[in-house]
PDB file of C-alpha atoms in Angstrom:
ATOM      1  CA  MET A   1     -10.491  68.182 -40.275  1.00  0.00           C
ATOM      2  CA  ALA A   2      -7.796  70.466 -38.887  1.00  0.00           C
ATOM      3  CA  GLU A   3      -5.269  69.086 -36.438  1.00  0.00           C
ATOM      4  CA  GLN A   4      -6.303  69.630 -32.834  1.00  0.00           C
ATOM      5  CA  LYS A   5      -4.109  69.675 -29.756  1.00  0.00           C
ATOM      6  CA  ARG A   6      -5.365  69.161 -26.236  1.00  0.00           C
ATOM      7  CA  LYS A   7      -3.751  68.834 -22.841  1.00  0.00           C
ATOM      8  CA  PHE A   8      -6.543  66.719 -21.366  1.00  0.00           C
ATOM      9  CA  SER A   9      -8.320  63.638 -22.649  1.00  0.00           C
ATOM     10  CA  ARG A  10     -11.833  63.576 -23.932  1.00  0.00           C
ATOM     11  CA  VAL A  11     -13.960  60.476 -23.785  1.00  0.00           C
ATOM     12  CA  SER A  12     -16.999  59.217 -25.579  1.00  0.00           C
ATOM     13  CA  PHE A  13     -19.772  59.866 -23.086  1.00  0.00           C
ATOM     14  CA  PRO A  14     -23.148  60.568 -24.708  1.00  0.00           C
ATOM     15  CA  VAL A  15     -25.050  63.030 -22.589  1.00  0.00           C
ATOM     16  CA  THR A  16     -27.900  65.413 -23.379  1.00  0.00           C
ATOM     17  CA  VAL A  17     -26.738  69.043 -23.526  1.00  0.00           C
ATOM     18  CA  HIS A  18     -28.753  72.267 -23.401  1.00  0.00           C
ATOM     19  CA  LEU A  19     -26.926  75.433 -24.582  1.00  0.00           C
ATOM     20  CA  GLU A  20     -27.940  79.070 -24.334  1.00  0.00           C
ATOM     21  CA  GLY A  21     -26.025  81.967 -25.821  1.00  0.00           C
ATOM     22  CA  ALA A  22     -26.465  85.080 -27.972  1.00  0.00           C
ATOM     23  CA  GLY A  23     -30.241  84.807 -27.609  1.00  0.00           C
ATOM     24  CA  ILE A  24     -30.208  81.266 -29.016  1.00  0.00           C
ATOM     25  CA  THR A  25     -31.316  78.118 -27.217  1.00  0.00           C
ATOM     26  CA  ALA A  26     -30.137  74.733 -28.493  1.00  0.00           C
ATOM     27  CA  ASP A  27     -30.350  71.117 -27.480  1.00  0.00           C
ATOM     28  CA  GLY A  28     -27.787  68.569 -28.515  1.00  0.00           C
ATOM     29  CA  ARG A  29     -25.759  65.538 -27.580  1.00  0.00           C
ATOM     30  CA  ALA A  30     -22.142  65.404 -26.415  1.00  0.00           C
ATOM     31  CA  GLN A  31     -19.937  63.576 -28.892  1.00  0.00           C
ATOM     32  CA  ASP A  32     -16.924  63.737 -26.611  1.00  0.00           C
ATOM     33  CA  LEU A  33     -16.427  65.164 -23.163  1.00  0.00           C
ATOM     34  CA  GLY A  34     -13.455  66.312 -21.100  1.00  0.00           C
ATOM     35  CA  VAL A  35     -12.733  68.436 -18.063  1.00  0.00           C
ATOM     36  CA  LYS A  36     -11.888  71.460 -20.240  1.00  0.00           C
ATOM     37  CA  GLY A  37     -14.423  71.144 -23.056  1.00  0.00           C
ATOM     38  CA  MET A  38     -16.692  69.111 -25.275  1.00  0.00           C
ATOM     39  CA  PHE A  39     -18.040  68.747 -28.790  1.00  0.00           C
ATOM     40  CA  VAL A  40     -21.819  69.100 -29.000  1.00  0.00           C
ATOM     41  CA  VAL A  41     -23.719  67.615 -31.910  1.00  0.00           C
ATOM     42  CA  THR A  42     -26.453  70.115 -32.770  1.00  0.00           C
ATOM     43  CA  GLU A  43     -28.032  71.586 -35.880  1.00  0.00           C
ATOM     44  CA  THR A  44     -28.406  74.998 -34.213  1.00  0.00           C
ATOM     45  CA  HIS A  45     -25.986  77.577 -35.588  1.00  0.00           C
ATOM     46  CA  LEU A  46     -23.745  79.360 -33.060  1.00  0.00           C
ATOM     47  CA  LEU A  47     -20.766  81.507 -33.973  1.00  0.00           C
ATOM     48  CA  ALA A  48     -17.228  80.871 -32.743  1.00  0.00           C
ATOM     49  CA  GLY A  49     -16.542  83.144 -29.789  1.00  0.00           C
ATOM     50  CA  THR A  50     -20.123  82.995 -28.499  1.00  0.00           C
ATOM     51  CA  PRO A  51     -20.291  82.682 -24.695  1.00  0.00           C
ATOM     52  CA  VAL A  52     -22.701  79.906 -23.719  1.00  0.00           C
ATOM     53  CA  ALA A  53     -24.330  78.534 -20.590  1.00  0.00           C
ATOM     54  CA  LEU A  54     -24.563  74.740 -20.658  1.00  0.00           C
ATOM     55  CA  ARG A  55     -26.609  72.206 -18.765  1.00  0.00           C
ATOM     56  CA  LEU A  56     -25.528  68.564 -18.990  1.00  0.00           C
ATOM     57  CA  TYR A  57     -28.095  65.926 -18.085  1.00  0.00           C
ATOM     58  CA  VAL A  58     -26.097  62.951 -16.805  1.00  0.00           C
ATOM     59  CA  SER A  59     -27.990  59.763 -15.957  1.00  0.00           C
ATOM     60  CA  GLY A  60     -27.610  58.683 -12.391  1.00  0.00           C
ATOM     61  CA  TRP A  61     -26.556  62.169 -11.285  1.00  0.00           C
ATOM     62  CA  ARG A  62     -29.064  63.630  -8.849  1.00  0.00           C
ATOM     63  CA  GLU A  63     -32.258  62.838 -10.658  1.00  0.00           C
ATOM     64  CA  ARG A  64     -33.070  65.599 -13.135  1.00  0.00           C
ATOM     65  CA  GLU A  65     -30.496  68.051 -11.731  1.00  0.00           C
ATOM     66  CA  PRO A  66     -28.113  69.058 -14.532  1.00  0.00           C
ATOM     67  CA  LEU A  67     -24.436  69.877 -14.292  1.00  0.00           C
ATOM     68  CA  CYS A  68     -24.190  73.618 -15.037  1.00  0.00           C
ATOM     69  CA  LEU A  69     -21.195  75.203 -16.762  1.00  0.00           C
ATOM     70  CA  LYS A  70     -20.228  78.287 -18.724  1.00  0.00           C
ATOM     71  CA  GLY A  71     -18.002  78.257 -21.755  1.00  0.00           C
ATOM     72  CA  ASP A  72     -17.207  79.669 -25.164  1.00  0.00           C
ATOM     73  CA  VAL A  73     -17.786  78.222 -28.623  1.00  0.00           C
ATOM     74  CA  VAL A  74     -14.266  77.758 -29.981  1.00  0.00           C
ATOM     75  CA  ARG A  75     -14.985  75.897 -33.212  1.00  0.00           C
ATOM     76  CA  VAL A  76     -17.979  75.461 -35.490  1.00  0.00           C
ATOM     77  CA  GLU A  77     -18.344  72.486 -37.830  1.00  0.00           C
ATOM     78  CA  PRO A  78     -21.243  71.178 -39.871  1.00  0.00           C
ATOM     79  CA  GLY A  79     -23.389  69.348 -37.347  1.00  0.00           C
ATOM     80  CA  GLY A  80     -21.967  70.777 -34.145  1.00  0.00           C
ATOM     81  CA  VAL A  81     -19.816  73.067 -32.044  1.00  0.00           C
ATOM     82  CA  ALA A  82     -16.756  72.685 -29.826  1.00  0.00           C
ATOM     83  CA  VAL A  83     -17.068  74.409 -26.465  1.00  0.00           C
ATOM     84  CA  GLU A  84     -14.223  75.253 -24.099  1.00  0.00           C
ATOM     85  CA  PHE A  85     -15.333  75.436 -20.472  1.00  0.00           C
ATOM     86  CA  ARG A  86     -14.401  78.553 -18.502  1.00  0.00           C
ATOM     87  CA  GLU A  87     -16.531  78.368 -15.364  1.00  0.00           C
ATOM     88  CA  MET A  88     -18.030  75.583 -13.251  1.00  0.00           C
ATOM     89  CA  SER A  89     -18.462  74.665  -9.617  1.00  0.00           C
ATOM     90  CA  LEU A  90     -15.880  72.500  -7.888  1.00  0.00           C
ATOM     91  CA  GLU A  91     -18.524  69.779  -7.589  1.00  0.00           C
ATOM     92  CA  THR A  92     -19.160  69.853 -11.358  1.00  0.00           C
ATOM     93  CA  PHE A  93     -15.415  69.755 -12.094  1.00  0.00           C
ATOM     94  CA  SER A  94     -15.017  66.774  -9.774  1.00  0.00           C
ATOM     95  CA  HIS A  95     -17.884  64.951 -11.459  1.00  0.00           C
ATOM     96  CA  LEU A  96     -16.477  65.607 -14.962  1.00  0.00           C
ATOM     97  CA  LYS A  97     -13.026  64.473 -13.833  1.00  0.00           C
ATOM     98  CA  ASN A  98     -14.510  61.228 -12.509  1.00  0.00           C
ATOM     99  CA  ILE A  99     -16.411  60.639 -15.771  1.00  0.00           C
ATOM    100  CA  VAL A 100     -13.220  61.086 -17.808  1.00  0.00           C
ATOM    101  CA  MET A 101     -11.120  58.920 -15.498  1.00  0.00           C
ATOM    102  CA  TYR A 102     -13.717  56.134 -15.347  1.00  0.00           C
ATOM    103  CA  ASN A 103     -13.996  56.053 -19.139  1.00  0.00           C
ATOM    104  CA  ASN A 104     -10.243  56.404 -19.783  1.00  0.00           C
ATOM    105  CA  ASP A 105      -8.623  53.674 -17.698  1.00  0.00           C
ATOM    106  CA  GLY A 106      -8.311  55.937 -14.661  1.00  0.00           C
ATOM    107  CA  GLN A 107      -6.279  58.632 -16.415  1.00  0.00           C
ATOM    108  CA  ILE A 108      -6.629  62.246 -17.406  1.00  0.00           C
ATOM    109  CA  GLU A 109      -3.901  62.802 -19.981  1.00  0.00           C
ATOM    110  CA  GLU A 110      -1.722  65.810 -19.354  1.00  0.00           C
ATOM    111  CA  LYS A 111       0.190  65.652 -22.573  1.00  0.00           C
ATOM    112  CA  THR A 112      -0.566  67.267 -25.908  1.00  0.00           C
ATOM    113  CA  TYR A 113      -1.781  64.958 -28.641  1.00  0.00           C
ATOM    114  CA  SER A 114      -3.354  65.202 -32.078  1.00  0.00           C
ATOM    115  CA  ASP A 115      -6.672  63.727 -33.230  1.00  0.00           C
TER     116      ASP A 115
END
């Protein structure tokens, strides 16, 4: 796998994800999640650069009300896609930040690191 650099941490937080973009609808599972993006495990083929609308179904978060975001597919791999977030409500950002902090010893890394 190619070296990746991020400014913010991602954490293992399995959550059901629904994606829509380019006339394609896909369901998947988050493999990792951060405040700026996520990797979604899915067998549905989406091209890099595709704008997508995402709904994340987080347990314990307002029964059956998903977190809604918009993003772009930035990388495609066998078995999934990496999505960079570009639009979300302040409430959604706050919730994602809390998920990352809770699952990362209270920190959101602001340094660049390699996988």
